[in-house]
Amino acid sequence: GVDTPALWAADVGNSWRTKGDIRDNWNSMMFNIDINNDLAEEAGPGGWNDPGSNKAPLLIGCDVTNMSAATLATLTNPEVIAVNQDPLGVQGKKVAFASSKLPNISTEIVVANCSTSSKIEPKRLQWTYNSQDGTIRSALNGRCLSINNCSTVEGATIVLSECHINDSQTQCQGKNQQWTVGIADQTIVSQMNGMCLNFNLQHGPNIDAHTCDEQDYQQWLWNATDGT
């Protein structure tokens, strides 16, 4: 899903990943659904989103010359295939929205293509950094870049959530939302635990917090003109 291939890959291929591997938990499943809900119009006959959910392309991932009887029975069951392979090729979408749209719900952060030809709403790619309080805020809704649940473990999830700087009533008093942007080394470092904002190469395009190691996946270019 790196570089948002759903927006351009139909010219060069028939299927593309829209996100990293799905994990066996509810948050991962819902995150995949949220990402792919916005990309549904890009999929159809001849070019398919592969999200790991939402009627993903049906691929056979085994040796077809040595399938078990149970596998063969599943793959040749017309009722099972019909769930996935209807002739319209319309991707599954959300039909109702619940708590994910409430203001106190956090949203995971991912890397996206900054190209001017991108179909992503520009404000979703724009940020403001306040060096006085250390916050990095989304231009879309003013929410703060945060380490989820004030976690201090390697790989802690980075989310967008309501800002709570110096709020004694909140977990860690908003310190998980304070960052130092390094102009010289191009790092973004948490003031809470000294970890760097990190592009997760294994589960990209997710962003997490990791021990700083001076690698390019922890270096960020800030465009002061457009906020990306």
PDB file of C-alpha atoms in Angstrom:
ATOM      1  CA  GLY A   1       0.000   0.000   0.000  1.00  0.00           C
ATOM      2  CA  VAL A   2       2.996   2.357   0.037  1.00  0.00           C
ATOM      3  CA  ASP A   3       2.599   5.297  -2.426  1.00  0.00           C
ATOM      4  CA  THR A   4      -1.174   4.678  -2.619  1.00  0.00           C
ATOM      5  CA  PRO A   5      -1.084   2.380  -5.691  1.00  0.00           C
ATOM      6  CA  ALA A   6      -4.890   2.270  -5.884  1.00  0.00           C
ATOM      7  CA  LEU A   7      -4.705   5.743  -7.435  1.00  0.00           C
ATOM      8  CA  TRP A   8      -2.376   4.808 -10.307  1.00  0.00           C
ATOM      9  CA  ALA A   9      -1.555   1.082 -10.519  1.00  0.00           C
ATOM     10  CA  ALA A  10      -4.450   0.155 -12.838  1.00  0.00           C
ATOM     11  CA  ASP A  11      -2.278   1.337 -15.731  1.00  0.00           C
ATOM     12  CA  VAL A  12       0.427  -1.218 -14.948  1.00  0.00           C
ATOM     13  CA  GLY A  13      -1.212  -4.141 -13.150  1.00  0.00           C
ATOM     14  CA  ASN A  14      -4.400  -5.979 -12.271  1.00  0.00           C
ATOM     15  CA  SER A  15      -4.124  -5.921  -8.461  1.00  0.00           C
ATOM     16  CA  TRP A  16      -2.280  -4.013  -5.769  1.00  0.00           C
ATOM     17  CA  ARG A  17      -1.954  -3.966  -2.010  1.00  0.00           C
ATOM     18  CA  THR A  18      -3.664  -1.056  -0.312  1.00  0.00           C
ATOM     19  CA  LYS A  19      -2.103  -1.607   3.123  1.00  0.00           C
ATOM     20  CA  GLY A  20       0.340  -3.784   5.041  1.00  0.00           C
ATOM     21  CA  ASP A  21      -0.572  -7.231   6.296  1.00  0.00           C
ATOM     22  CA  ILE A  22      -3.779  -7.465   8.289  1.00  0.00           C
ATOM     23  CA  ARG A  23      -3.337  -8.648  11.885  1.00  0.00           C
ATOM     24  CA  ASP A  24      -5.524 -10.863  14.027  1.00  0.00           C
ATOM     25  CA  ASN A  25      -7.198  -8.110  16.025  1.00  0.00           C
ATOM     26  CA  TRP A  26     -10.226  -5.851  15.687  1.00  0.00           C
ATOM     27  CA  ASN A  27      -8.267  -2.596  15.370  1.00  0.00           C
ATOM     28  CA  SER A  28      -6.263  -3.939  12.429  1.00  0.00           C
ATOM     29  CA  MET A  29      -9.388  -5.150  10.661  1.00  0.00           C
ATOM     30  CA  MET A  30     -11.218  -1.854  11.147  1.00  0.00           C
ATOM     31  CA  PHE A  31      -8.159   0.113  10.024  1.00  0.00           C
ATOM     32  CA  ASN A  32      -8.074  -1.867   6.763  1.00  0.00           C
ATOM     33  CA  ILE A  33     -11.767  -1.225   6.276  1.00  0.00           C
ATOM     34  CA  ASP A  34     -11.346   2.518   6.908  1.00  0.00           C
ATOM     35  CA  ILE A  35      -8.451   2.822   4.433  1.00  0.00           C
ATOM     36  CA  ASN A  36     -10.181   0.840   1.702  1.00  0.00           C
ATOM     37  CA  ASN A  37     -13.558   2.487   2.120  1.00  0.00           C
ATOM     38  CA  ASP A  38     -12.069   5.616   0.551  1.00  0.00           C
ATOM     39  CA  LEU A  39     -10.500   3.621  -2.302  1.00  0.00           C
ATOM     40  CA  ALA A  40     -13.538   1.584  -3.365  1.00  0.00           C
ATOM     41  CA  GLU A  41     -14.177   3.646  -6.492  1.00  0.00           C
ATOM     42  CA  GLU A  42     -10.684   2.808  -7.758  1.00  0.00           C
ATOM     43  CA  ALA A  43     -11.431  -0.945  -7.951  1.00  0.00           C
ATOM     44  CA  GLY A  44     -13.327  -2.969 -10.539  1.00  0.00           C
ATOM     45  CA  PRO A  45     -12.941  -5.501 -13.317  1.00  0.00           C
ATOM     46  CA  GLY A  46      -9.350  -5.409 -14.585  1.00  0.00           C
ATOM     47  CA  GLY A  47      -7.913  -3.705 -11.508  1.00  0.00           C
ATOM     48  CA  TRP A  48      -8.457  -4.768  -7.903  1.00  0.00           C
ATOM     49  CA  ASN A  49      -7.662  -3.392  -4.476  1.00  0.00           C
ATOM     50  CA  ASP A  50      -6.088  -6.079  -2.258  1.00  0.00           C
ATOM     51  CA  PRO A  51      -6.850  -5.034   1.330  1.00  0.00           C
ATOM     52  CA  GLY A  52      -6.966  -8.370   3.114  1.00  0.00           C
ATOM     53  CA  SER A  53     -10.684  -7.656   3.653  1.00  0.00           C
ATOM     54  CA  ASN A  54     -13.667  -6.039   1.862  1.00  0.00           C
ATOM     55  CA  LYS A  55     -13.983  -8.708  -0.861  1.00  0.00           C
ATOM     56  CA  ALA A  56     -10.269  -8.925  -1.573  1.00  0.00           C
ATOM     57  CA  PRO A  57      -9.180 -10.635  -4.796  1.00  0.00           C
ATOM     58  CA  LEU A  58      -9.430 -14.396  -4.441  1.00  0.00           C
ATOM     59  CA  LEU A  59      -5.892 -15.730  -4.847  1.00  0.00           C
ATOM     60  CA  ILE A  60      -4.703 -19.305  -4.492  1.00  0.00           C
ATOM     61  CA  GLY A  61      -1.635 -19.374  -2.262  1.00  0.00           C
ATOM     62  CA  CYS A  62      -0.765 -23.058  -2.401  1.00  0.00           C
ATOM     63  CA  ASP A  63       0.666 -25.652  -4.788  1.00  0.00           C
ATOM     64  CA  VAL A  64      -2.297 -26.250  -7.105  1.00  0.00           C
ATOM     65  CA  THR A  65      -0.853 -29.619  -8.163  1.00  0.00           C
ATOM     66  CA  ASN A  66      -0.914 -30.883  -4.591  1.00  0.00           C
ATOM     67  CA  MET A  67      -4.062 -29.498  -2.950  1.00  0.00           C
ATOM     68  CA  SER A  68      -5.866 -31.353  -0.211  1.00  0.00           C
ATOM     69  CA  ALA A  69      -9.392 -32.583  -0.823  1.00  0.00           C
ATOM     70  CA  ALA A  70     -10.753 -29.970   1.619  1.00  0.00           C
ATOM     71  CA  THR A  71      -8.954 -27.121  -0.196  1.00  0.00           C
ATOM     72  CA  LEU A  72     -10.134 -28.287  -3.594  1.00  0.00           C
ATOM     73  CA  ALA A  73     -13.709 -28.588  -2.315  1.00  0.00           C
ATOM     74  CA  THR A  74     -13.613 -25.006  -1.027  1.00  0.00           C
ATOM     75  CA  LEU A  75     -12.114 -23.538  -4.195  1.00  0.00           C
ATOM     76  CA  THR A  76     -14.665 -25.310  -6.404  1.00  0.00           C
ATOM     77  CA  ASN A  77     -17.702 -24.562  -4.238  1.00  0.00           C
ATOM     78  CA  PRO A  78     -19.884 -22.234  -6.367  1.00  0.00           C
ATOM     79  CA  GLU A  79     -21.680 -20.760  -3.340  1.00  0.00           C
ATOM     80  CA  VAL A  80     -18.409 -19.781  -1.681  1.00  0.00           C
ATOM     81  CA  ILE A  81     -16.982 -18.350  -4.906  1.00  0.00           C
ATOM     82  CA  ALA A  82     -20.166 -16.368  -5.525  1.00  0.00           C
ATOM     83  CA  VAL A  83     -19.572 -14.339  -2.349  1.00  0.00           C
ATOM     84  CA  ASN A  84     -16.275 -13.091  -3.756  1.00  0.00           C
ATOM     85  CA  GLN A  85     -16.639 -13.205  -7.533  1.00  0.00           C
ATOM     86  CA  ASP A  86     -19.872 -11.479  -8.499  1.00  0.00           C
ATOM     87  CA  PRO A  87     -19.952 -10.095 -12.091  1.00  0.00           C
ATOM     88  CA  LEU A  88     -20.216  -6.418 -11.079  1.00  0.00           C
ATOM     89  CA  GLY A  89     -16.936  -6.482  -9.165  1.00  0.00           C
ATOM     90  CA  VAL A  90     -18.136  -3.889  -6.650  1.00  0.00           C
ATOM     91  CA  GLN A  91     -15.873  -3.632  -3.611  1.00  0.00           C
ATOM     92  CA  GLY A  92     -17.360  -3.920  -0.137  1.00  0.00           C
ATOM     93  CA  LYS A  93     -17.954  -0.560   1.576  1.00  0.00           C
ATOM     94  CA  LYS A  94     -19.176   0.709   4.915  1.00  0.00           C
ATOM     95  CA  VAL A  95     -22.933   1.028   5.185  1.00  0.00           C
ATOM     96  CA  ALA A  96     -22.994   2.640   8.637  1.00  0.00           C
ATOM     97  CA  PHE A  97     -20.656   4.753  10.766  1.00  0.00           C
ATOM     98  CA  ALA A  98     -20.540   4.550  14.536  1.00  0.00           C
ATOM     99  CA  SER A  99     -17.946   5.638  17.094  1.00  0.00           C
ATOM    100  CA  SER A 100     -15.106   5.945  14.569  1.00  0.00           C
ATOM    101  CA  LYS A 101     -16.457   9.393  13.702  1.00  0.00           C
ATOM    102  CA  LEU A 102     -16.634  10.728  17.257  1.00  0.00           C
ATOM    103  CA  PRO A 103     -14.166  13.500  18.163  1.00  0.00           C
ATOM    104  CA  ASN A 104     -12.521  11.575  21.025  1.00  0.00           C
ATOM    105  CA  ILE A 105     -11.602   8.564  18.876  1.00  0.00           C
ATOM    106  CA  SER A 106      -7.990   8.246  17.712  1.00  0.00           C
ATOM    107  CA  THR A 107      -7.056   7.543  14.106  1.00  0.00           C
ATOM    108  CA  GLU A 108      -3.912   5.734  12.968  1.00  0.00           C
ATOM    109  CA  ILE A 109      -1.421   7.618  10.790  1.00  0.00           C
ATOM    110  CA  VAL A 110      -0.028   6.283   7.504  1.00  0.00           C
ATOM    111  CA  VAL A 111       2.365   7.527   4.826  1.00  0.00           C
ATOM    112  CA  ALA A 112       0.738   8.707   1.587  1.00  0.00           C
ATOM    113  CA  ASN A 113       1.893  10.055  -1.757  1.00  0.00           C
ATOM    114  CA  CYS A 114       2.414  13.845  -1.628  1.00  0.00           C
ATOM    115  CA  SER A 115       2.100  14.228  -5.415  1.00  0.00           C
ATOM    116  CA  THR A 116      -0.075  17.096  -6.582  1.00  0.00           C
ATOM    117  CA  SER A 117      -1.925  14.558  -8.747  1.00  0.00           C
ATOM    118  CA  SER A 118      -2.984  12.586  -5.670  1.00  0.00           C
ATOM    119  CA  LYS A 119      -6.739  12.228  -5.124  1.00  0.00           C
ATOM    120  CA  ILE A 120      -6.307  12.570  -1.367  1.00  0.00           C
ATOM    121  CA  GLU A 121      -7.795  15.722   0.153  1.00  0.00           C
ATOM    122  CA  PRO A 122      -4.812  18.139   0.482  1.00  0.00           C
ATOM    123  CA  LYS A 123      -5.495  19.011   4.136  1.00  0.00           C
ATOM    124  CA  ARG A 124      -5.049  15.336   5.060  1.00  0.00           C
ATOM    125  CA  LEU A 125      -1.393  15.764   4.067  1.00  0.00           C
ATOM    126  CA  GLN A 126      -0.785  19.099   5.774  1.00  0.00           C
ATOM    127  CA  TRP A 127       0.534  19.771   9.277  1.00  0.00           C
ATOM    128  CA  THR A 128       1.569  22.639  11.527  1.00  0.00           C
ATOM    129  CA  TYR A 129       4.398  22.381  14.057  1.00  0.00           C
ATOM    130  CA  ASN A 130       4.357  24.555  17.180  1.00  0.00           C
ATOM    131  CA  SER A 131       7.877  24.650  18.590  1.00  0.00           C
ATOM    132  CA  GLN A 132       6.595  26.333  21.769  1.00  0.00           C
ATOM    133  CA  ASP A 133       4.385  23.469  22.970  1.00  0.00           C
ATOM    134  CA  GLY A 134       5.863  20.750  20.740  1.00  0.00           C
ATOM    135  CA  THR A 135       2.623  19.799  19.022  1.00  0.00           C
ATOM    136  CA  ILE A 136       2.238  18.668  15.415  1.00  0.00           C
ATOM    137  CA  ARG A 137      -1.340  19.329  14.370  1.00  0.00           C
ATOM    138  CA  SER A 138      -3.350  18.187  11.378  1.00  0.00           C
ATOM    139  CA  ALA A 139      -4.512  20.987   9.093  1.00  0.00           C
ATOM    140  CA  LEU A 140      -7.663  18.960   8.482  1.00  0.00           C
ATOM    141  CA  ASN A 141      -9.064  19.001  12.012  1.00  0.00           C
ATOM    142  CA  GLY A 142      -6.468  20.477  14.384  1.00  0.00           C
ATOM    143  CA  ARG A 143      -5.879  17.169  16.178  1.00  0.00           C
ATOM    144  CA  CYS A 144      -2.448  16.233  17.511  1.00  0.00           C
ATOM    145  CA  LEU A 145       0.095  13.647  16.414  1.00  0.00           C
ATOM    146  CA  SER A 146       0.273  11.315  19.427  1.00  0.00           C
ATOM    147  CA  ILE A 147       1.870   8.136  20.743  1.00  0.00           C
ATOM    148  CA  ASN A 148      -1.116   5.901  21.401  1.00  0.00           C
ATOM    149  CA  ASN A 149      -1.895   5.321  25.096  1.00  0.00           C
ATOM    150  CA  CYS A 150       1.391   7.019  26.120  1.00  0.00           C
ATOM    151  CA  SER A 151       3.177   3.759  25.279  1.00  0.00           C
ATOM    152  CA  THR A 152       6.936   3.545  25.823  1.00  0.00           C
ATOM    153  CA  VAL A 153       7.462   0.219  24.008  1.00  0.00           C
ATOM    154  CA  GLU A 154       9.250  -0.180  20.679  1.00  0.00           C
ATOM    155  CA  GLY A 155       6.804   0.076  17.803  1.00  0.00           C
ATOM    156  CA  ALA A 156       4.174   2.070  19.683  1.00  0.00           C
ATOM    157  CA  THR A 157       1.395   3.130  17.319  1.00  0.00           C
ATOM    158  CA  ILE A 158       1.215   6.759  16.200  1.00  0.00           C
ATOM    159  CA  VAL A 159      -2.297   8.187  16.046  1.00  0.00           C
ATOM    160  CA  LEU A 160      -4.155  11.437  15.533  1.00  0.00           C
ATOM    161  CA  SER A 161      -6.176  12.402  18.599  1.00  0.00           C
ATOM    162  CA  GLU A 162      -7.602  15.355  20.493  1.00  0.00           C
ATOM    163  CA  CYS A 163      -4.875  17.615  21.909  1.00  0.00           C
ATOM    164  CA  HIS A 164      -4.370  17.491  25.690  1.00  0.00           C
ATOM    165  CA  ILE A 165      -1.126  19.368  26.318  1.00  0.00           C
ATOM    166  CA  ASN A 166      -0.542  19.949  30.051  1.00  0.00           C
ATOM    167  CA  ASP A 167      -3.965  18.544  30.895  1.00  0.00           C
ATOM    168  CA  SER A 168      -3.653  16.962  34.333  1.00  0.00           C
ATOM    169  CA  GLN A 169      -6.849  14.989  33.779  1.00  0.00           C
ATOM    170  CA  THR A 170      -5.489  12.979  30.859  1.00  0.00           C
ATOM    171  CA  GLN A 171      -3.046  10.094  30.602  1.00  0.00           C
ATOM    172  CA  CYS A 172       0.579  11.370  30.819  1.00  0.00           C
ATOM    173  CA  GLN A 173      -0.752  14.945  30.670  1.00  0.00           C
ATOM    174  CA  GLY A 174      -0.401  15.171  26.905  1.00  0.00           C
ATOM    175  CA  LYS A 175       3.351  14.532  26.920  1.00  0.00           C
ATOM    176  CA  ASN A 176       2.790  11.861  24.265  1.00  0.00           C
ATOM    177  CA  GLN A 177       1.811  14.712  21.915  1.00  0.00           C
ATOM    178  CA  GLN A 178       4.987  16.757  22.256  1.00  0.00           C
ATOM    179  CA  TRP A 179       7.753  16.469  19.667  1.00  0.00           C
ATOM    180  CA  THR A 180      11.060  18.033  18.730  1.00  0.00           C
ATOM    181  CA  VAL A 181      11.557  18.508  14.994  1.00  0.00           C
ATOM    182  CA  GLY A 182      15.259  18.292  14.113  1.00  0.00           C
ATOM    183  CA  ILE A 183      16.120  20.552  11.203  1.00  0.00           C
ATOM    184  CA  ALA A 184      19.699  19.289  10.818  1.00  0.00           C
ATOM    185  CA  ASP A 185      19.125  15.532  11.135  1.00  0.00           C
ATOM    186  CA  GLN A 186      15.510  15.622   9.843  1.00  0.00           C
ATOM    187  CA  THR A 187      14.179  13.589  12.778  1.00  0.00           C
ATOM    188  CA  ILE A 188      10.958  13.993  14.741  1.00  0.00           C
ATOM    189  CA  VAL A 189      11.626  12.946  18.343  1.00  0.00           C
ATOM    190  CA  SER A 190       9.133  12.371  21.147  1.00  0.00           C
ATOM    191  CA  GLN A 191       9.717  14.630  24.158  1.00  0.00           C
ATOM    192  CA  MET A 192       8.074  11.951  26.309  1.00  0.00           C
ATOM    193  CA  ASN A 193      10.472   9.054  25.679  1.00  0.00           C
ATOM    194  CA  GLY A 194      13.120  10.202  23.174  1.00  0.00           C
ATOM    195  CA  MET A 195      11.944   7.809  20.460  1.00  0.00           C
ATOM    196  CA  CYS A 196      11.863   8.766  16.795  1.00  0.00           C
ATOM    197  CA  LEU A 197       8.912   8.941  14.452  1.00  0.00           C
ATOM    198  CA  ASN A 198       9.520   5.858  12.328  1.00  0.00           C
ATOM    199  CA  PHE A 199       8.207   4.607   8.979  1.00  0.00           C
ATOM    200  CA  ASN A 200       7.454   0.930   9.626  1.00  0.00           C
ATOM    201  CA  LEU A 201       9.029  -0.951   6.719  1.00  0.00           C
ATOM    202  CA  GLN A 202       7.465  -4.278   7.727  1.00  0.00           C
ATOM    203  CA  HIS A 203       3.907  -3.060   8.160  1.00  0.00           C
ATOM    204  CA  GLY A 204       4.021   0.059   5.988  1.00  0.00           C
ATOM    205  CA  PRO A 205       2.556   2.523   5.367  1.00  0.00           C
ATOM    206  CA  ASN A 206       2.085   2.712   9.141  1.00  0.00           C
ATOM    207  CA  ILE A 207       4.021   5.095  11.370  1.00  0.00           C
ATOM    208  CA  ASP A 208       5.264   4.152  14.834  1.00  0.00           C
ATOM    209  CA  ALA A 209       7.783   5.188  17.500  1.00  0.00           C
ATOM    210  CA  HIS A 210      11.183   3.486  17.648  1.00  0.00           C
ATOM    211  CA  THR A 211      14.609   3.994  19.154  1.00  0.00           C
ATOM    212  CA  CYS A 212      16.433   6.534  16.975  1.00  0.00           C
ATOM    213  CA  ASP A 213      19.021   4.873  14.717  1.00  0.00           C
ATOM    214  CA  GLU A 214      19.875   7.600  12.158  1.00  0.00           C
ATOM    215  CA  GLN A 215      18.336   5.683   9.234  1.00  0.00           C
ATOM    216  CA  ASP A 216      16.402   7.226   6.351  1.00  0.00           C
ATOM    217  CA  TYR A 217      13.105   5.700   7.512  1.00  0.00           C
ATOM    218  CA  GLN A 218      13.313   8.093  10.478  1.00  0.00           C
ATOM    219  CA  GLN A 219      14.076  11.203   8.440  1.00  0.00           C
ATOM    220  CA  TRP A 220      11.342  13.621   7.427  1.00  0.00           C
ATOM    221  CA  LEU A 221      11.308  16.589   5.073  1.00  0.00           C
ATOM    222  CA  TRP A 222       9.133  19.502   6.131  1.00  0.00           C
ATOM    223  CA  ASN A 223       7.696  21.772   3.449  1.00  0.00           C
ATOM    224  CA  ALA A 224       7.012  25.068   5.203  1.00  0.00           C
ATOM    225  CA  THR A 225       5.187  26.386   2.138  1.00  0.00           C
ATOM    226  CA  ASP A 226       2.375  23.851   1.907  1.00  0.00           C
ATOM    227  CA  GLY A 227       2.658  22.120   5.300  1.00  0.00           C
ATOM    228  CA  THR A 228       3.375  18.627   3.992  1.00  0.00           C
TER     229      THR A 228
END
